[in-house]
Structure formats: C-alpha cells, structure tokens
PDB file of C-alpha atoms in Angstrom:
ATOM      1  CA  GLN A 108      -0.016  -0.102   0.218  1.00  0.00           C
ATOM      2  CA  SER A 109       0.888   3.556  -0.624  1.00  0.00           C
ATOM      3  CA  PRO A 110       1.594   4.936   2.167  1.00  0.00           C
ATOM      4  CA  LEU A 111      -0.001   8.368   1.040  1.00  0.00           C
ATOM      5  CA  VAL A 112      -3.632   7.545  -0.350  1.00  0.00           C
ATOM      6  CA  GLU A 113      -5.543  10.862  -3.205  1.00  0.00           C
ATOM      7  CA  SER A 114      -9.010  10.720  -4.244  1.00  0.00           C
ATOM      8  CA  GLY A 115     -11.187  13.355  -5.799  1.00  0.00           C
ATOM      9  CA  GLY A 116      -9.699  13.755  -9.112  1.00  0.00           C
ATOM     10  CA  GLY A 117     -12.179  12.901 -12.241  1.00  0.00           C
ATOM     11  CA  LEU A 118     -13.230  14.188 -15.289  1.00  0.00           C
ATOM     12  CA  VAL A 119     -14.770  18.087 -15.552  1.00  0.00           C
ATOM     13  CA  HIS A 120     -15.466  20.888 -18.310  1.00  0.00           C
ATOM     14  CA  PRO A 121     -13.568  23.857 -18.500  1.00  0.00           C
ATOM     15  CA  GLY A 122     -14.099  26.259 -15.843  1.00  0.00           C
ATOM     16  CA  GLY A 123     -15.506  23.685 -13.128  1.00  0.00           C
ATOM     17  CA  SER A 124     -13.960  22.539 -10.143  1.00  0.00           C
ATOM     18  CA  LEU A 125     -13.041  19.820  -7.636  1.00  0.00           C
ATOM     19  CA  ARG A 126     -10.992  18.858  -4.626  1.00  0.00           C
ATOM     20  CA  LEU A 127      -8.398  16.277  -3.926  1.00  0.00           C
ATOM     21  CA  SER A 128      -7.378  15.018  -1.149  1.00  0.00           C
ATOM     22  CA  CYS A 129      -4.516  13.687   0.845  1.00  0.00           C
ATOM     23  CA  ILE A 130      -5.122  10.802   3.765  1.00  0.00           C
ATOM     24  CA  ALA A 131      -1.608   8.631   5.278  1.00  0.00           C
ATOM     25  CA  PRO A 132      -2.853   5.265   6.407  1.00  0.00           C
ATOM     26  CA  GLY A 133      -1.762   4.369   9.019  1.00  0.00           C
ATOM     27  CA  PHE A 134      -0.281   7.281   9.994  1.00  0.00           C
ATOM     28  CA  THR A 135      -1.376   8.954  12.489  1.00  0.00           C
ATOM     29  CA  SER A 136       0.433  12.560  12.344  1.00  0.00           C
ATOM     30  CA  LEU A 137       0.649  14.090   9.250  1.00  0.00           C
ATOM     31  CA  ASP A 138      -0.637  16.710  10.843  1.00  0.00           C
ATOM     32  CA  SER A 139       3.349  17.020  11.752  1.00  0.00           C
ATOM     33  CA  LEU A 140       4.803  17.006   8.266  1.00  0.00           C
ATOM     34  CA  ALA A 141       4.910  19.556   5.314  1.00  0.00           C
ATOM     35  CA  VAL A 142       2.720  17.900   2.513  1.00  0.00           C
ATOM     36  CA  GLY A 143       2.766  19.370  -1.222  1.00  0.00           C
ATOM     37  CA  TRP A 144       1.401  18.350  -4.914  1.00  0.00           C
ATOM     38  CA  VAL A 145       2.262  17.485  -6.881  1.00  0.00           C
ATOM     39  CA  ARG A 146       0.859  16.304 -11.294  1.00  0.00           C
ATOM     40  CA  GLN A 147       2.403  14.492 -13.766  1.00  0.00           C
ATOM     41  CA  ALA A 148       0.258  15.812 -17.218  1.00  0.00           C
ATOM     42  CA  PRO A 149       1.430  12.858 -20.397  1.00  0.00           C
ATOM     43  CA  GLY A 150       4.487  13.583 -21.650  1.00  0.00           C
ATOM     44  CA  LYS A 151       6.286  15.652 -19.173  1.00  0.00           C
ATOM     45  CA  GLY A 152       7.707  15.547 -16.122  1.00  0.00           C
ATOM     46  CA  ARG A 153       6.818  15.535 -12.825  1.00  0.00           C
ATOM     47  CA  GLU A 154       6.076  19.464 -11.640  1.00  0.00           C
ATOM     48  CA  ALA A 155       5.754  21.136  -8.349  1.00  0.00           C
ATOM     49  CA  ILE A 156       1.715  22.409  -7.421  1.00  0.00           C
ATOM     50  CA  ALA A 157       1.480  23.520  -3.425  1.00  0.00           C
ATOM     51  CA  CYS A 158       3.140  22.990   0.045  1.00  0.00           C
ATOM     52  CA  ILE A 159       1.732  23.878   2.832  1.00  0.00           C
ATOM     53  CA  SER A 160       3.588  23.826   6.236  1.00  0.00           C
ATOM     54  CA  PRO A 161       3.060  21.466   9.194  1.00  0.00           C
ATOM     55  CA  SER A 162       0.493  23.859  10.974  1.00  0.00           C
ATOM     56  CA  GLY A 163      -1.513  25.211   8.449  1.00  0.00           C
ATOM     57  CA  TYR A 164      -0.844  28.339   9.164  1.00  0.00           C
ATOM     58  CA  THR A 165       1.459  29.219   6.309  1.00  0.00           C
ATOM     59  CA  THR A 166       1.146  28.104   3.016  1.00  0.00           C
ATOM     60  CA  ASP A 167       4.701  28.038   1.055  1.00  0.00           C
ATOM     61  CA  TYR A 168       3.933  27.287  -2.234  1.00  0.00           C
ATOM     62  CA  TYR A 169       2.535  28.022  -5.365  1.00  0.00           C
ATOM     63  CA  LEU A 170       3.255  26.297  -8.968  1.00  0.00           C
ATOM     64  CA  ASP A 171       2.951  30.695 -10.456  1.00  0.00           C
ATOM     65  CA  SER A 172       0.008  29.418 -13.594  1.00  0.00           C
ATOM     66  CA  VAL A 173      -1.796  28.458 -10.543  1.00  0.00           C
ATOM     67  CA  LYS A 174      -1.999  31.336  -8.044  1.00  0.00           C
ATOM     68  CA  GLY A 175      -5.484  32.411  -7.190  1.00  0.00           C
ATOM     69  CA  ARG A 176      -7.534  29.528  -8.996  1.00  0.00           C
ATOM     70  CA  PHE A 177      -5.991  26.646  -6.573  1.00  0.00           C
ATOM     71  CA  THR A 178      -5.865  26.675  -3.270  1.00  0.00           C
ATOM     72  CA  ILE A 179      -4.342  23.686  -0.987  1.00  0.00           C
ATOM     73  CA  SER A 180      -5.483  23.965   2.892  1.00  0.00           C
ATOM     74  CA  ARG A 181      -5.221  20.694   5.434  1.00  0.00           C
ATOM     75  CA  ASP A 182      -7.665  19.889   8.577  1.00  0.00           C
ATOM     76  CA  ASN A 183      -5.490  17.962  11.101  1.00  0.00           C
ATOM     77  CA  THR A 184      -8.415  16.622  12.842  1.00  0.00           C
ATOM     78  CA  LYS A 185      -8.991  14.709   9.855  1.00  0.00           C
ATOM     79  CA  ASN A 186      -5.400  14.002   9.562  1.00  0.00           C
ATOM     80  CA  THR A 187      -6.320  15.176   5.776  1.00  0.00           C
ATOM     81  CA  VAL A 188      -4.789  17.310   3.318  1.00  0.00           C
ATOM     82  CA  TYR A 189      -6.803  19.189   0.208  1.00  0.00           C
ATOM     83  CA  LEU A 190      -6.143  20.911  -3.031  1.00  0.00           C
ATOM     84  CA  GLN A 191      -9.408  22.951  -3.812  1.00  0.00           C
ATOM     85  CA  MET A 192      -8.759  23.252  -7.781  1.00  0.00           C
ATOM     86  CA  ASN A 193     -11.116  25.810  -9.577  1.00  0.00           C
ATOM     87  CA  GLY A 194     -11.586  26.892 -12.507  1.00  0.00           C
ATOM     88  CA  LEU A 195      -9.446  24.323 -14.345  1.00  0.00           C
ATOM     89  CA  LYS A 196      -8.188  24.282 -17.573  1.00  0.00           C
ATOM     90  CA  PRO A 197      -7.637  22.060 -20.430  1.00  0.00           C
ATOM     91  CA  ASP A 198      -3.946  22.316 -19.258  1.00  0.00           C
ATOM     92  CA  ASP A 199      -4.393  21.170 -15.772  1.00  0.00           C
ATOM     93  CA  THR A 200      -5.163  17.231 -17.479  1.00  0.00           C
ATOM     94  CA  ALA A 201      -2.610  15.446 -15.180  1.00  0.00           C
ATOM     95  CA  PHE A 202      -1.779  12.866 -12.299  1.00  0.00           C
ATOM     96  CA  TYR A 203      -2.117  14.108  -9.234  1.00  0.00           C
ATOM     97  CA  TYR A 204       0.172  13.428  -6.894  1.00  0.00           C
ATOM     98  CA  CYS A 205       0.665  14.843  -3.091  1.00  0.00           C
ATOM     99  CA  ALA A 206       3.497  13.997  -1.387  1.00  0.00           C
ATOM    100  CA  THR A 207       5.474  14.151   2.440  1.00  0.00           C
ATOM    101  CA  ASP A 208       8.797  13.558   3.792  1.00  0.00           C
ATOM    102  CA  TRP A 209       9.551  11.812   7.179  1.00  0.00           C
ATOM    103  CA  ASN A 210      11.595  13.589   8.500  1.00  0.00           C
ATOM    104  CA  PRO A 211       9.943  16.571  10.051  1.00  0.00           C
ATOM    105  CA  TYR A 212      13.375  18.715   9.878  1.00  0.00           C
ATOM    106  CA  PHE A 213      13.323  18.224   6.529  1.00  0.00           C
ATOM    107  CA  ASP A 214      12.397  21.681   4.095  1.00  0.00           C
ATOM    108  CA  LEU A 215      10.186  20.192   2.171  1.00  0.00           C
ATOM    109  CA  CYS A 216       8.170  23.143   0.468  1.00  0.00           C
ATOM    110  CA  THR A 217      11.461  24.365  -0.399  1.00  0.00           C
ATOM    111  CA  GLU A 218      12.621  21.712  -2.552  1.00  0.00           C
ATOM    112  CA  LEU A 219       9.568  20.657  -3.730  1.00  0.00           C
ATOM    113  CA  PRO A 220       9.620  22.245  -6.727  1.00  0.00           C
ATOM    114  CA  LYS A 221      12.330  20.931  -7.033  1.00  0.00           C
ATOM    115  CA  GLY A 222      11.864  17.016  -7.048  1.00  0.00           C
ATOM    116  CA  HIS A 223      13.299  15.798  -4.141  1.00  0.00           C
ATOM    117  CA  TYR A 224      10.696  14.373  -1.611  1.00  0.00           C
ATOM    118  CA  GLY A 225      10.113  10.749   0.396  1.00  0.00           C
ATOM    119  CA  ALA A 226       6.907   9.685  -0.067  1.00  0.00           C
ATOM    120  CA  TRP A 227       4.412  10.380  -2.347  1.00  0.00           C
ATOM    121  CA  GLY A 228       1.445   8.055  -3.482  1.00  0.00           C
ATOM    122  CA  GLN A 229      -0.136   6.545  -6.564  1.00  0.00           C
ATOM    123  CA  GLY A 230      -2.239   9.449  -7.307  1.00  0.00           C
ATOM    124  CA  THR A 231      -5.574  10.542  -9.014  1.00  0.00           C
ATOM    125  CA  GLN A 232      -6.516  11.968 -12.618  1.00  0.00           C
ATOM    126  CA  VAL A 233      -8.073  14.981 -13.444  1.00  0.00           C
ATOM    127  CA  THR A 234      -8.948  15.371 -16.692  1.00  0.00           C
ATOM    128  CA  VAL A 235     -10.453  18.232 -18.160  1.00  0.00           C
ATOM    129  CA  SER A 236     -12.165  18.151 -21.700  1.00  0.00           C
ATOM    130  CA  PRO A 237     -15.583  20.478 -23.199  1.00  0.00           C
TER     131      PRO A 237
END
C-alpha cells in the first residue's frame, strides 16, 4: 500500500472545480509534516503545484500557473490535506500526487519544486475536457 492515498479526481469541463484529498493510512501524525501536491501530465515531467506547512497557517509554495485558482489546505483533525481546484483548464489535465517527507526537519516546501520528497501516493487522474 502506498504511504499516501489521493482521491477526488475525475473528468470536468473547463472552468469546473474539483477537490482532491490526501490521507496517510496508518500514520496518525500527518499534521507534523509539510505536505505538497505534484502533477504529471502525459509526456511531461512532474511539477510541484503547492505545499503547506504542518501547522497549516502558511502555504509556502504555489506554482505560478495555479495561483488564484488552486488552494491547498489541511484539516489536522481529519489527518487530511486538500487541494481545491477552481477554474480548471485543459492544461491542468494530469495525474495528481500528494507528497511529503517523513523527516519533520526536511524543508519540503523549499525542496518540493526541485523534485525532492520522500513519499508519495499512487495519484488520482484529473481530466479537463469540453
């Protein structure tokens, strides 16, 4: 089983919205870790989308192309991290993964855009099409 599990993907029309969720089965302290989202479109490499600190009070990274449309958040009472995606575009079509690093001292939100993270899930497909 993947250390992280994503859900909430699907097929939407341009302009539509989806909310992705990320949990860590068997790990009860996800709230102690920074968590991010990355995506991979067909034929392209993975790109970091957003990252949030353990406390949830700071969102330390957003990809420029999603700023103002996507919001990362977390509910530590539910051990869940979310990615709210509004104003979806066909270019957002990709497999979306949540990612973290089990080392709480690892600066995930700085390293995630460089492709550095220690754990990720199997992903969830997001397709934006007319």
